[in-house]
Amino acid sequence: KTTVIDGKSIANKILKDLKVAVQEHTDKKHRAPTLTAIIVGDDPSSKIYVKNKVKTAHFVGIKTEVLNFPDSISETKLIKTIQVLNSTKEVDSVLLQLPLPSHINPNIYELISPEKDVDGFTSANFGKFCLDKETIIPCTVLAVQKILQEINIDFTGKNALICGRSKHVGLPIAMLLHSNFKNAVKGFNANTIICHRFTPVDQLTKFCQNADVVITATGVPSLIRGYMVKKGSVIIDVGISRIIDPQSLKNKIVGDVNFEEVKEVAGFLTPVPGGVGPLTVAMLLQNTFTIARKRNP
Ligand code: NAD
């Protein structure tokens, strides 16, 4: 029987504990932790994500500021904004919501001060992560780690497949799965394969059929089908796509996994929505609080 993992309830528990911890922190006369989010352009998904992050931040007692810039913002202005946030004492963490318009250098997030880099995307923080050093870890990685810890299966020497190799999501998740459990960032000691857009589907199928844990982050609906999945394996779906439901003709959010098919085969499965997503937000706020405590001990 497949266990469908309730990401929302795991997230709610983390958020309740975090709320208590933030309250204790402010009771000691510290100011509330702060998170500043920058959105550039009108991407509707970005707006929804940031709105959700802000709402959840308020629940735990984290103060937020959202800077909305038009698509037309110059790179110079954006750079200046980041520099000001870096040097503003009251700003604990800075989040640059992706994607950015094409005229902005995608590496601009490198300018965020590593100590305020709440997503852990800067080379300084990601480099430390790759070298098994204590650092700020990307929120999706922490979300996947939390889910695997909840399932509590030892993946040492087992086969992990990661679909997607983006520098912000797929690659850091692969870093987590292959790395040592004894590290500062507790890894999973798994034999780890990374597939990407150039992986032929027959190869993807073979790797998937052989995988004890699959983590997929591609944004390709129904990439992982029932026949590809090893019986009893763990399937974690990070993907988010908006599609039109062929039956109701309404907008619908789906992941990379064909949920109905895979539910018949997998041992553990995360739904979309309600799986990795809420945990990612909870981890963002946990990172914000960790940063705030460091800056304001
Ligand atoms: P991206 O577009 O940067 O990367 C997609 C990756 O998928 C690429 O590495 C590409 O090579 C790979 N890919 C594409 N087609 C493939 C195929 N047929 N087979 C195997 N691999 C294929 O996207 P991203 O920023 O890495 O995000 C990935 C997905 O995760 C998106 O759907 C995004 O919305 C979602 N996401 C979810 C959360 C969350 O909290 N749940 C957070 C971040 C991103």
XYZ file of C-alpha atoms and ligand atoms in Angstrom:
341
model
C 0.000 0.000 0.000
C 1.373 3.406 -0.983
C 1.819 6.080 1.654
C 0.987 9.517 0.280
C 3.132 11.968 2.219
C 1.270 14.915 3.665
C 3.794 17.717 3.147
C 1.356 20.275 4.454
C 1.052 18.695 7.883
C 4.826 18.167 8.218
C 5.242 21.828 7.246
C 2.621 22.963 9.755
C 4.477 21.267 12.566
C 7.747 22.940 11.557
C 5.997 26.309 11.346
C 4.396 25.940 14.785
C 7.777 25.120 16.357
C 9.357 27.982 14.450
C 6.696 30.397 15.690
C 7.537 29.448 19.291
C 11.279 29.838 18.648
C 10.791 33.248 17.014
C 8.629 34.348 19.939
C 11.346 33.295 22.416
C 13.882 35.229 20.362
C 11.838 38.419 20.359
C 10.975 37.948 24.052
C 14.694 38.365 24.646
C 14.334 41.882 23.243
C 15.693 41.011 19.817
C 13.903 42.594 16.893
C 11.784 40.280 14.726
C 13.689 38.438 11.952
C 13.216 40.044 8.536
C 12.978 38.794 4.972
C 13.062 41.044 1.909
C 11.804 39.581 -1.362
C 12.497 41.102 -4.758
C 10.174 40.355 -7.681
C 10.980 41.604 -11.160
C 8.234 41.633 -13.781
C 4.733 40.220 -13.805
C 5.236 36.472 -13.690
C 1.960 35.322 -12.080
C 3.576 32.248 -10.463
C 6.292 34.390 -8.865
C 3.633 36.638 -7.369
C 1.698 33.686 -5.955
C 4.857 32.120 -4.493
C 5.965 35.348 -2.837
C 2.471 36.046 -1.501
C 2.436 32.610 0.057
C 5.904 33.066 1.565
C 4.858 36.439 3.039
C 1.641 35.057 4.521
C 3.460 32.146 6.127
C 6.248 34.434 7.384
C 3.680 36.534 9.205
C 2.259 33.438 10.853
C 5.660 32.615 12.397
C 6.472 36.222 13.337
C 8.952 37.042 10.576
C 8.641 40.552 9.134
C 8.658 40.854 5.371
C 9.111 43.479 2.744
C 8.334 42.867 -0.945
C 9.996 45.009 -3.608
C 8.055 44.770 -6.871
C 9.934 46.068 -9.888
C 8.636 46.341 -13.454
C 10.075 44.194 -16.206
C 11.776 47.333 -17.517
C 14.021 47.842 -14.469
C 17.647 48.403 -15.431
C 20.315 46.024 -14.259
C 22.084 48.945 -12.584
C 19.011 49.760 -10.498
C 18.616 46.137 -9.462
C 22.295 45.919 -8.508
C 21.985 49.100 -6.464
C 18.896 47.709 -4.704
C 20.727 44.534 -3.722
C 23.693 46.552 -2.484
C 21.444 48.708 -0.315
C 19.757 45.632 1.146
C 23.168 44.071 1.826
C 24.206 47.067 3.875
C 20.894 47.631 5.691
C 21.269 46.335 9.218
C 17.587 45.543 9.707
C 17.479 43.318 6.607
C 18.386 39.797 7.690
C 17.734 37.865 4.504
C 17.267 38.668 0.840
C 15.330 36.589 -1.663
C 15.496 37.273 -5.383
C 12.489 35.511 -6.890
C 13.312 33.750 -10.151
C 12.821 33.851 -13.123
C 14.296 37.230 -14.046
C 13.639 39.065 -17.334
C 16.080 38.147 -20.085
C 17.907 41.507 -20.085
C 19.075 40.938 -16.513
C 22.216 38.859 -16.044
C 20.966 35.654 -14.398
C 24.050 35.643 -12.165
C 22.903 38.804 -10.425
C 21.941 36.797 -7.322
C 25.691 36.397 -6.730
C 25.647 39.987 -5.480
C 23.497 39.082 -2.490
C 25.701 39.020 0.562
C 26.321 35.314 1.353
C 25.273 35.842 4.971
C 21.851 37.119 3.776
C 21.469 34.633 0.927
C 18.418 32.835 2.300
C 18.079 30.571 -0.768
C 21.697 29.419 -0.541
C 22.225 30.120 -4.263
C 25.437 32.194 -4.148
C 28.670 30.468 -5.179
C 30.006 31.025 -1.664
C 27.155 29.105 -0.045
C 26.662 26.474 -2.734
C 30.427 25.884 -2.836
C 30.474 25.224 0.885
C 27.532 22.855 0.498
C 29.427 20.892 -2.181
C 32.435 20.750 0.127
C 30.340 19.413 3.016
C 30.741 22.552 5.100
C 28.160 24.196 7.320
C 26.249 26.746 5.210
C 22.837 27.984 4.076
C 21.202 25.155 2.130
C 18.622 25.716 -0.665
C 15.071 25.322 0.625
C 14.014 22.585 -1.819
C 16.986 20.510 -0.662
C 15.955 20.932 2.969
C 12.372 20.023 2.030
C 13.497 16.793 0.349
C 15.802 16.014 3.276
C 12.939 16.480 5.734
C 10.634 14.184 3.757
C 13.289 11.460 3.545
C 14.002 11.805 7.263
C 10.288 11.395 8.007
C 10.150 8.224 5.905
C 13.213 7.033 7.800
C 14.586 4.493 5.307
C 18.347 3.947 5.182
C 19.436 4.704 1.602
C 23.083 3.843 2.181
C 24.300 2.049 -0.962
C 20.792 2.243 -2.490
C 20.027 3.757 -5.896
C 18.808 7.328 -6.181
C 17.673 8.977 -9.403
C 17.416 12.755 -9.705
C 15.566 14.120 -12.746
C 16.641 17.705 -13.467
C 20.076 19.261 -13.149
C 19.320 22.955 -12.604
C 21.829 24.718 -10.392
C 19.116 25.769 -7.952
C 17.086 22.600 -7.628
C 18.156 19.350 -9.332
C 21.897 19.593 -8.809
C 21.801 20.540 -5.102
C 19.284 17.737 -4.459
C 21.710 15.308 -6.117
C 24.461 16.691 -3.852
C 22.294 15.815 -0.864
C 21.474 12.263 -1.971
C 25.001 11.164 -2.827
C 26.764 12.794 0.113
C 27.723 11.342 3.457
C 25.264 11.092 6.311
C 28.062 12.192 8.638
C 28.405 15.594 6.985
C 27.306 18.909 8.465
C 24.459 18.570 5.952
C 23.237 15.047 6.566
C 23.320 13.286 3.196
C 21.932 9.875 2.276
C 24.954 7.853 1.058
C 23.042 6.830 -2.101
C 24.416 5.795 -5.525
C 23.136 8.854 -7.350
C 22.290 9.301 -11.034
C 21.298 12.623 -12.592
C 19.073 12.689 -15.677
C 18.263 15.788 -17.699
C 16.664 16.964 -20.931
C 19.173 15.037 -23.047
C 18.565 11.715 -21.322
C 16.747 9.417 -23.786
C 13.469 8.209 -22.352
C 14.482 4.532 -22.581
C 17.534 5.290 -20.438
C 15.462 7.337 -18.005
C 13.094 4.373 -17.751
C 15.950 1.964 -16.961
C 17.416 4.222 -14.298
C 13.989 4.775 -12.816
C 13.115 1.069 -12.735
C 16.345 0.510 -10.832
C 15.898 3.385 -8.370
C 14.965 2.969 -4.716
C 14.309 6.698 -4.516
C 13.382 9.081 -7.349
C 13.380 12.843 -6.922
C 12.053 14.649 -9.924
C 12.357 18.399 -10.574
C 11.804 19.053 -14.266
C 8.436 20.746 -14.786
C 7.525 18.019 -17.321
C 4.048 16.703 -16.448
C 3.731 12.921 -16.393
C 7.471 12.380 -16.938
C 7.421 9.561 -14.381
C 4.891 6.896 -15.338
C 3.697 3.880 -13.361
C 5.577 1.301 -15.469
C 8.877 3.107 -14.815
C 8.682 2.830 -11.045
C 10.194 0.072 -8.905
C 7.660 -1.506 -6.566
C 7.842 -0.042 -3.059
C 10.224 2.787 -4.014
C 10.108 6.361 -2.736
C 8.974 8.984 -5.255
C 9.376 12.674 -4.431
C 7.850 15.128 -6.862
C 9.341 18.626 -6.806
C 7.908 19.665 -10.186
C 5.167 22.263 -10.537
C 3.330 22.802 -13.828
C 0.104 24.562 -14.640
C -2.011 22.630 -17.100
C -5.610 22.674 -18.272
C -7.415 19.688 -16.880
C -8.745 17.773 -19.912
C -11.936 16.816 -18.063
C -12.992 20.016 -16.265
C -11.096 22.361 -18.652
C -9.994 24.294 -15.560
C -6.432 25.263 -14.622
C -4.758 22.643 -12.523
C -1.372 22.295 -10.824
C 0.458 19.036 -11.408
C 3.915 17.668 -10.709
C 6.262 15.548 -12.834
C 4.740 12.275 -11.669
C 1.682 10.601 -13.100
C 0.137 10.389 -9.653
C -2.682 7.935 -10.401
C -0.366 5.417 -12.068
C 2.543 5.731 -9.648
C 0.248 5.483 -6.616
C -0.344 1.855 -7.598
C 3.364 0.977 -7.448
C 5.371 3.256 -5.152
C 5.912 2.704 -1.438
C 5.920 6.430 -0.647
C 4.783 9.275 -2.865
C 4.486 13.044 -2.481
C 1.443 14.751 -4.035
C 1.418 18.007 -5.998
C 0.145 20.286 -4.597
C 0.584 19.552 -0.884
C 3.915 17.712 -0.935
C 7.300 19.385 -1.382
C 5.834 22.890 -1.930
C 4.628 23.709 1.608
C 7.825 22.260 3.059
C 9.953 24.457 0.818
C 8.226 27.533 2.231
C 8.663 26.273 5.805
C 12.373 25.723 5.155
C 12.760 29.198 3.699
C 11.440 30.632 6.947
C 13.610 28.318 8.992
C 16.622 29.600 7.004
C 15.467 33.178 7.626
C 15.356 32.574 11.355
C 18.750 30.830 11.397
C 20.262 33.814 9.595
C 18.550 36.308 11.915
C 19.815 34.525 15.013
C 23.347 34.538 13.654
C 23.200 38.233 12.824
C 21.468 39.098 16.058
C 22.582 36.528 18.633
P 14.588 24.385 -14.781
O 13.692 24.629 -15.942
O 15.718 25.309 -14.490
O 15.208 22.931 -14.899
C 14.490 21.845 -15.399
C 15.421 20.660 -15.478
O 14.694 19.547 -15.981
C 16.601 20.868 -16.426
O 17.797 20.505 -15.760
C 16.319 19.925 -17.607
O 17.505 19.388 -18.156
C 15.454 18.872 -16.941
N 14.556 18.217 -17.902
C 13.756 18.793 -18.830
N 13.107 17.864 -19.550
C 13.503 16.669 -19.069
C 13.208 15.331 -19.414
N 12.362 15.045 -20.401
N 13.809 14.329 -18.717
C 14.666 14.597 -17.716
N 14.991 15.863 -17.344
C 14.418 16.876 -18.021
O 13.612 24.305 -13.522
P 13.978 24.315 -11.954
O 14.061 25.711 -11.462
O 15.079 23.371 -11.689
O 12.630 23.691 -11.372
C 12.246 22.375 -11.725
C 10.790 22.163 -11.371
O 10.642 22.267 -9.959
C 9.837 23.196 -11.965
O 8.626 22.556 -12.291
C 9.627 24.175 -10.827
O 8.375 24.830 -10.916
C 9.666 23.239 -9.654
N 10.042 23.855 -8.380
C 9.309 23.492 -7.302
C 9.623 23.979 -6.046
C 8.791 23.547 -4.876
O 8.839 24.150 -3.846
N 8.046 22.465 -5.008
C 10.690 24.858 -5.877
C 11.449 25.195 -7.012
C 11.116 24.681 -8.255
